[in-house]
Amino acid sequence: MKRAIYAGSFDPVTLGHLDIIQRSAAIFDEIIVGVLVNSAKSPLFSVEERVNMLEEATKTIPNCRVISFSGLLVDFAKEMDTNVIVRGLRAVTDFEYELQIAQSNRIVAPEVDTIFLTTNIEYSYLSSSTVKEYAQYGADVTSFVPENVIPLLKAKFNTK
Ligand code: ADP
């Protein structure tokens, strides 16, 4: 069974993330979505909220599991018994950073490989930060996030 990990903060999950999850689920037997507990960042949504919103958004993908983790991604990959990490690439600006991480990961864990899926052009502009920026002013974010995330953003920002 070929399993892969797709990790991130998902604060909140966007349609760009969901597109990468759906495409990974079509390539691998199982895709584990790793939700990062990052104590250095102060996320808008708690890790439980992020896990729950991802579970809801991916409920129609049977070979997808959502699990939170802290620490190094390569350690989480080993714990999950996989050596494949999936990352999404939006633009050349992502490339340098992603290359740096992938190469560092290969040094600390040579058995782990990173594969990149290029973003669907439709979502190439999308990031969780953009979503938060717009949502806090009450903008319509239906083209940015899965449907179940909309009421959660409204509740956080107390907007209509
Ligand atoms: P982090 O904040 O920890 O970097 P993100 O949740 O922003 O995590 O991103 C997780 C992964 O999703 C990364 O590989 C990133 O490149 C990818 N990603 C983010 N937004 C998009 C998008 N709109 N389309 C495709 N991939 C994306």
PDB file of N, CA, C and O and ligand atoms in Angstrom, residues 6-20 23 34 36 38 41 85-91 94 97-98 101 115-120 122-129 144, ligand 1:
ATOM      1  N   TYR A   6       0.532  14.798   3.315  1.00  0.00           N
ATOM      2  CA  TYR A   6       0.432  16.184   2.858  1.00  0.00           C
ATOM      3  C   TYR A   6       0.246  17.013   4.131  1.00  0.00           C
ATOM      4  O   TYR A   6      -0.748  16.849   4.847  1.00  0.00           O
ATOM      5  N   ALA A   7       1.214  17.854   4.442  1.00  0.00           N
ATOM      6  CA  ALA A   7       1.172  18.567   5.723  1.00  0.00           C
ATOM      7  C   ALA A   7       1.104  20.074   5.537  1.00  0.00           C
ATOM      8  O   ALA A   7       1.527  20.611   4.515  1.00  0.00           O
ATOM      9  N   GLY A   8       0.594  20.738   6.551  1.00  0.00           N
ATOM     10  CA  GLY A   8       0.539  22.192   6.519  1.00  0.00           C
ATOM     11  C   GLY A   8      -0.149  22.707   7.764  1.00  0.00           C
ATOM     12  O   GLY A   8      -0.503  21.930   8.657  1.00  0.00           O
ATOM     13  N   SER A   9      -0.324  24.018   7.791  1.00  0.00           N
ATOM     14  CA  SER A   9      -1.008  24.621   8.926  1.00  0.00           C
ATOM     15  C   SER A   9      -2.529  24.592   8.724  1.00  0.00           C
ATOM     16  O   SER A   9      -3.283  24.477   9.679  1.00  0.00           O
ATOM     17  N   PHE A  10      -2.955  24.762   7.482  1.00  0.00           N
ATOM     18  CA  PHE A  10      -4.375  24.748   7.127  1.00  0.00           C
ATOM     19  C   PHE A  10      -5.192  25.668   8.040  1.00  0.00           C
ATOM     20  O   PHE A  10      -6.175  25.259   8.642  1.00  0.00           O
ATOM     21  N   ASP A  11      -4.775  26.914   8.101  1.00  0.00           N
ATOM     22  CA  ASP A  11      -5.386  27.875   9.039  1.00  0.00           C
ATOM     23  C   ASP A  11      -6.061  29.026   8.284  1.00  0.00           C
ATOM     24  O   ASP A  11      -5.558  30.142   8.366  1.00  0.00           O
ATOM     25  N   PRO A  12      -7.165  28.815   7.573  1.00  0.00           N
ATOM     26  CA  PRO A  12      -7.948  27.590   7.403  1.00  0.00           C
ATOM     27  C   PRO A  12      -7.574  26.864   6.112  1.00  0.00           C
ATOM     28  O   PRO A  12      -6.815  27.384   5.300  1.00  0.00           O
ATOM     29  N   VAL A  13      -8.170  25.658   5.943  1.00  0.00           N
ATOM     30  CA  VAL A  13      -7.997  24.913   4.688  1.00  0.00           C
ATOM     31  C   VAL A  13      -8.645  25.729   3.565  1.00  0.00           C
ATOM     32  O   VAL A  13      -9.686  26.351   3.752  1.00  0.00           O
ATOM     33  N   THR A  14      -7.990  25.752   2.394  1.00  0.00           N
ATOM     34  CA  THR A  14      -8.527  26.486   1.233  1.00  0.00           C
ATOM     35  C   THR A  14      -8.888  25.487   0.125  1.00  0.00           C
ATOM     36  O   THR A  14      -8.541  24.305   0.212  1.00  0.00           O
ATOM     37  N   LEU A  15      -9.516  25.993  -0.931  1.00  0.00           N
ATOM     38  CA  LEU A  15      -9.832  25.128  -2.079  1.00  0.00           C
ATOM     39  C   LEU A  15      -8.556  24.671  -2.774  1.00  0.00           C
ATOM     40  O   LEU A  15      -8.532  23.619  -3.409  1.00  0.00           O
ATOM     41  N   GLY A  16      -7.479  25.454  -2.639  1.00  0.00           N
ATOM     42  CA  GLY A  16      -6.181  25.065  -3.199  1.00  0.00           C
ATOM     43  C   GLY A  16      -5.640  23.841  -2.486  1.00  0.00           C
ATOM     44  O   GLY A  16      -5.183  22.882  -3.116  1.00  0.00           O
ATOM     45  N   HIS A  17      -5.714  23.838  -1.150  1.00  0.00           N
ATOM     46  CA  HIS A  17      -5.295  22.663  -0.375  1.00  0.00           C
ATOM     47  C   HIS A  17      -6.150  21.444  -0.757  1.00  0.00           C
ATOM     48  O   HIS A  17      -5.624  20.355  -0.980  1.00  0.00           O
ATOM     49  N   LEU A  18      -7.468  21.672  -0.810  1.00  0.00           N
ATOM     50  CA  LEU A  18      -8.388  20.565  -1.087  1.00  0.00           C
ATOM     51  C   LEU A  18      -8.105  19.944  -2.457  1.00  0.00           C
ATOM     52  O   LEU A  18      -8.160  18.718  -2.618  1.00  0.00           O
ATOM     53  N   ASP A  19      -7.757  20.783  -3.419  1.00  0.00           N
ATOM     54  CA  ASP A  19      -7.424  20.301  -4.763  1.00  0.00           C
ATOM     55  C   ASP A  19      -6.193  19.384  -4.714  1.00  0.00           C
ATOM     56  O   ASP A  19      -6.177  18.316  -5.327  1.00  0.00           O
ATOM     57  N   ILE A  20      -5.183  19.785  -3.926  1.00  0.00           N
ATOM     58  CA  ILE A  20      -3.979  18.949  -3.800  1.00  0.00           C
ATOM     59  C   ILE A  20      -4.326  17.630  -3.093  1.00  0.00           C
ATOM     60  O   ILE A  20      -3.859  16.568  -3.484  1.00  0.00           O
ATOM     61  N   ARG A  23      -6.213  15.350  -5.571  1.00  0.00           N
ATOM     62  CA  ARG A  23      -5.321  14.799  -6.598  1.00  0.00           C
ATOM     63  C   ARG A  23      -4.360  13.766  -6.001  1.00  0.00           C
ATOM     64  O   ARG A  23      -4.044  12.765  -6.634  1.00  0.00           O
ATOM     65  N   GLY A  34      -1.579  15.937   7.388  1.00  0.00           N
ATOM     66  CA  GLY A  34      -0.950  16.233   8.673  1.00  0.00           C
ATOM     67  C   GLY A  34      -1.176  17.689   9.046  1.00  0.00           C
ATOM     68  O   GLY A  34      -0.768  18.601   8.324  1.00  0.00           O
ATOM     69  N   LEU A  36      -0.356  20.689  11.315  1.00  0.00           N
ATOM     70  CA  LEU A  36       0.768  21.071  12.157  1.00  0.00           C
ATOM     71  C   LEU A  36       0.356  21.851  13.404  1.00  0.00           C
ATOM     72  O   LEU A  36      -0.331  22.870  13.332  1.00  0.00           O
ATOM     73  N   ASN A  38       1.821  24.163  15.650  1.00  0.00           N
ATOM     74  CA  ASN A  38       3.038  24.970  15.675  1.00  0.00           C
ATOM     75  C   ASN A  38       2.951  25.987  16.809  1.00  0.00           C
ATOM     76  O   ASN A  38       2.211  26.963  16.730  1.00  0.00           O
ATOM     77  N   LYS A  41       3.723  29.778  15.981  1.00  0.00           N
ATOM     78  CA  LYS A  41       2.715  30.603  15.306  1.00  0.00           C
ATOM     79  C   LYS A  41       1.480  30.660  16.180  1.00  0.00           C
ATOM     80  O   LYS A  41       1.197  29.732  16.928  1.00  0.00           O
ATOM     81  N   ILE A  85       6.352  12.570   0.885  1.00  0.00           N
ATOM     82  CA  ILE A  85       5.727  13.824   1.320  1.00  0.00           C
ATOM     83  C   ILE A  85       5.241  14.545   0.068  1.00  0.00           C
ATOM     84  O   ILE A  85       5.992  14.688  -0.902  1.00  0.00           O
ATOM     85  N   VAL A  86       3.999  14.980   0.093  1.00  0.00           N
ATOM     86  CA  VAL A  86       3.453  15.753  -1.037  1.00  0.00           C
ATOM     87  C   VAL A  86       3.443  17.217  -0.638  1.00  0.00           C
ATOM     88  O   VAL A  86       3.052  17.563   0.478  1.00  0.00           O
ATOM     89  N   ARG A  87       3.875  18.070  -1.552  1.00  0.00           N
ATOM     90  CA  ARG A  87       3.773  19.520  -1.329  1.00  0.00           C
ATOM     91  C   ARG A  87       3.118  20.149  -2.548  1.00  0.00           C
ATOM     92  O   ARG A  87       3.224  19.618  -3.664  1.00  0.00           O
ATOM     93  N   GLY A  88       2.479  21.272  -2.334  1.00  0.00           N
ATOM     94  CA  GLY A  88       1.861  21.995  -3.447  1.00  0.00           C
ATOM     95  C   GLY A  88       2.756  23.153  -3.846  1.00  0.00           C
ATOM     96  O   GLY A  88       3.352  23.800  -2.991  1.00  0.00           O
ATOM     97  N   LEU A  89       2.847  23.379  -5.136  1.00  0.00           N
ATOM     98  CA  LEU A  89       3.649  24.522  -5.627  1.00  0.00           C
ATOM     99  C   LEU A  89       2.729  25.496  -6.336  1.00  0.00           C
ATOM    100  O   LEU A  89       2.100  25.144  -7.325  1.00  0.00           O
ATOM    101  N   ARG A  90       2.684  26.710  -5.822  1.00  0.00           N
ATOM    102  CA  ARG A  90       1.810  27.706  -6.434  1.00  0.00           C
ATOM    103  C   ARG A  90       2.506  28.494  -7.527  1.00  0.00           C
ATOM    104  O   ARG A  90       2.010  28.661  -8.608  1.00  0.00           O
ATOM    105  N   ALA A  91       3.693  28.994  -7.204  1.00  0.00           N
ATOM    106  CA  ALA A  91       4.387  29.876  -8.146  1.00  0.00           C
ATOM    107  C   ALA A  91       5.880  29.729  -7.917  1.00  0.00           C
ATOM    108  O   ALA A  91       6.307  29.049  -6.983  1.00  0.00           O
ATOM    109  N   ASP A  94       7.234  30.042  -4.430  1.00  0.00           N
ATOM    110  CA  ASP A  94       7.203  28.898  -3.505  1.00  0.00           C
ATOM    111  C   ASP A  94       8.425  28.015  -3.691  1.00  0.00           C
ATOM    112  O   ASP A  94       8.841  27.316  -2.779  1.00  0.00           O
ATOM    113  N   TYR A  97      11.843  28.166  -1.436  1.00  0.00           N
ATOM    114  CA  TYR A  97      11.575  27.736  -0.072  1.00  0.00           C
ATOM    115  C   TYR A  97      11.331  26.223  -0.007  1.00  0.00           C
ATOM    116  O   TYR A  97      11.904  25.520   0.828  1.00  0.00           O
ATOM    117  N   GLU A  98      10.515  25.734  -0.919  1.00  0.00           N
ATOM    118  CA  GLU A  98      10.170  24.309  -0.931  1.00  0.00           C
ATOM    119  C   GLU A  98      11.403  23.448  -1.237  1.00  0.00           C
ATOM    120  O   GLU A  98      11.581  22.379  -0.670  1.00  0.00           O
ATOM    121  N   ILE A 101      13.548  23.165   1.887  1.00  0.00           N
ATOM    122  CA  ILE A 101      12.998  22.215   2.864  1.00  0.00           C
ATOM    123  C   ILE A 101      13.188  20.780   2.382  1.00  0.00           C
ATOM    124  O   ILE A 101      13.629  19.906   3.142  1.00  0.00           O
ATOM    125  N   ILE A 115       7.424  14.951  -3.206  1.00  0.00           N
ATOM    126  CA  ILE A 115       6.944  15.162  -4.574  1.00  0.00           C
ATOM    127  C   ILE A 115       6.072  16.421  -4.600  1.00  0.00           C
ATOM    128  O   ILE A 115       5.404  16.753  -3.624  1.00  0.00           O
ATOM    129  N   PHE A 116       6.122  17.114  -5.717  1.00  0.00           N
ATOM    130  CA  PHE A 116       5.409  18.393  -5.834  1.00  0.00           C
ATOM    131  C   PHE A 116       4.284  18.291  -6.840  1.00  0.00           C
ATOM    132  O   PHE A 116       4.472  17.781  -7.940  1.00  0.00           O
ATOM    133  N   LEU A 117       3.139  18.775  -6.444  1.00  0.00           N
ATOM    134  CA  LEU A 117       2.030  18.894  -7.392  1.00  0.00           C
ATOM    135  C   LEU A 117       1.848  20.379  -7.669  1.00  0.00           C
ATOM    136  O   LEU A 117       1.761  21.176  -6.730  1.00  0.00           O
ATOM    137  N   THR A 118       1.838  20.725  -8.937  1.00  0.00           N
ATOM    138  CA  THR A 118       1.652  22.144  -9.250  1.00  0.00           C
ATOM    139  C   THR A 118       0.182  22.486  -9.068  1.00  0.00           C
ATOM    140  O   THR A 118      -0.704  21.692  -9.376  1.00  0.00           O
ATOM    141  N   THR A 119      -0.041  23.664  -8.543  1.00  0.00           N
ATOM    142  CA  THR A 119      -1.404  24.068  -8.236  1.00  0.00           C
ATOM    143  C   THR A 119      -2.258  24.179  -9.494  1.00  0.00           C
ATOM    144  O   THR A 119      -1.763  24.478 -10.577  1.00  0.00           O
ATOM    145  N   ASN A 120      -3.539  23.921  -9.284  1.00  0.00           N
ATOM    146  CA  ASN A 120      -4.516  24.191 -10.315  1.00  0.00           C
ATOM    147  C   ASN A 120      -4.489  25.716 -10.512  1.00  0.00           C
ATOM    148  O   ASN A 120      -4.565  26.459  -9.538  1.00  0.00           O
ATOM    149  N   GLU A 122      -6.444  27.879 -11.277  1.00  0.00           N
ATOM    150  CA  GLU A 122      -7.587  28.546 -10.647  1.00  0.00           C
ATOM    151  C   GLU A 122      -7.295  28.977  -9.196  1.00  0.00           C
ATOM    152  O   GLU A 122      -7.858  29.930  -8.687  1.00  0.00           O
ATOM    153  N   TYR A 123      -6.422  28.214  -8.520  1.00  0.00           N
ATOM    154  CA  TYR A 123      -6.155  28.469  -7.102  1.00  0.00           C
ATOM    155  C   TYR A 123      -4.748  28.990  -6.848  1.00  0.00           C
ATOM    156  O   TYR A 123      -4.306  29.062  -5.697  1.00  0.00           O
ATOM    157  N   SER A 124      -4.044  29.364  -7.898  1.00  0.00           N
ATOM    158  CA  SER A 124      -2.632  29.700  -7.748  1.00  0.00           C
ATOM    159  C   SER A 124      -2.408  30.965  -6.897  1.00  0.00           C
ATOM    160  O   SER A 124      -1.341  31.162  -6.349  1.00  0.00           O
ATOM    161  N   TYR A 125      -3.414  31.771  -6.780  1.00  0.00           N
ATOM    162  CA  TYR A 125      -3.301  33.022  -6.014  1.00  0.00           C
ATOM    163  C   TYR A 125      -3.695  32.818  -4.556  1.00  0.00           C
ATOM    164  O   TYR A 125      -3.544  33.722  -3.736  1.00  0.00           O
ATOM    165  N   LEU A 126      -4.214  31.645  -4.239  1.00  0.00           N
ATOM    166  CA  LEU A 126      -4.862  31.440  -2.929  1.00  0.00           C
ATOM    167  C   LEU A 126      -3.917  31.073  -1.804  1.00  0.00           C
ATOM    168  O   LEU A 126      -3.064  30.206  -1.962  1.00  0.00           O
ATOM    169  N   SER A 127      -4.080  31.713  -0.667  1.00  0.00           N
ATOM    170  CA  SER A 127      -3.342  31.294   0.529  1.00  0.00           C
ATOM    171  C   SER A 127      -4.257  31.475   1.731  1.00  0.00           C
ATOM    172  O   SER A 127      -5.219  32.256   1.683  1.00  0.00           O
ATOM    173  N   SER A 128      -3.940  30.799   2.826  1.00  0.00           N
ATOM    174  CA  SER A 128      -4.756  30.931   4.040  1.00  0.00           C
ATOM    175  C   SER A 128      -4.710  32.374   4.539  1.00  0.00           C
ATOM    176  O   SER A 128      -5.705  32.890   5.058  1.00  0.00           O
ATOM    177  N   SER A 129      -3.569  33.041   4.373  1.00  0.00           N
ATOM    178  CA  SER A 129      -3.454  34.438   4.829  1.00  0.00           C
ATOM    179  C   SER A 129      -4.402  35.346   4.046  1.00  0.00           C
ATOM    180  O   SER A 129      -5.057  36.209   4.637  1.00  0.00           O
ATOM    181  N   PHE A 144     -12.937  30.761  -2.264  1.00  0.00           N
ATOM    182  CA  PHE A 144     -11.627  30.512  -1.651  1.00  0.00           C
ATOM    183  C   PHE A 144     -11.565  29.252  -0.785  1.00  0.00           C
ATOM    184  O   PHE A 144     -10.522  28.609  -0.698  1.00  0.00           O
TER     185      PHE A 144
HETATM  186  P1  ADP B   1       2.330  26.255   6.017  1.00  0.00           P
HETATM  187  O1  ADP B   1       1.646  27.509   6.452  1.00  0.00           O
HETATM  188  O2  ADP B   1       2.708  25.346   7.140  1.00  0.00           O
HETATM  189  O3  ADP B   1       3.410  26.438   4.975  1.00  0.00           O
HETATM  190  P2  ADP B   1       0.146  25.842   4.253  1.00  0.00           P
HETATM  191  O4  ADP B   1      -1.116  25.314   4.810  1.00  0.00           O
HETATM  192  O5  ADP B   1       0.216  27.250   3.840  1.00  0.00           O
HETATM  193  O6  ADP B   1       1.245  25.416   5.274  1.00  0.00           O
HETATM  194  O7  ADP B   1       0.566  24.980   2.983  1.00  0.00           O
HETATM  195  C1  ADP B   1       0.640  23.592   3.007  1.00  0.00           C
HETATM  196  C2  ADP B   1       0.973  23.092   1.625  1.00  0.00           C
HETATM  197  O8  ADP B   1      -0.050  23.461   0.736  1.00  0.00           O
HETATM  198  C3  ADP B   1       2.256  23.636   1.012  1.00  0.00           C
HETATM  199  O9  ADP B   1       2.858  22.608   0.259  1.00  0.00           O
HETATM  200  C4  ADP B   1       1.776  24.737   0.110  1.00  0.00           C
HETATM  201  O10 ADP B   1       2.656  24.977  -0.961  1.00  0.00           O
HETATM  202  C5  ADP B   1       0.482  24.131  -0.381  1.00  0.00           C
HETATM  203  N1  ADP B   1      -0.488  25.139  -0.814  1.00  0.00           N
HETATM  204  C6  ADP B   1      -0.917  26.212  -0.132  1.00  0.00           C
HETATM  205  N2  ADP B   1      -1.831  26.916  -0.843  1.00  0.00           N
HETATM  206  C7  ADP B   1      -1.982  26.245  -2.032  1.00  0.00           C
HETATM  207  C8  ADP B   1      -2.759  26.478  -3.213  1.00  0.00           C
HETATM  208  N3  ADP B   1      -3.544  27.549  -3.336  1.00  0.00           N
HETATM  209  N4  ADP B   1      -2.643  25.589  -4.223  1.00  0.00           N
HETATM  210  C9  ADP B   1      -1.815  24.523  -4.099  1.00  0.00           C
HETATM  211  N5  ADP B   1      -1.045  24.262  -3.028  1.00  0.00           N
HETATM  212  C10 ADP B   1      -1.124  25.103  -2.000  1.00  0.00           C
END
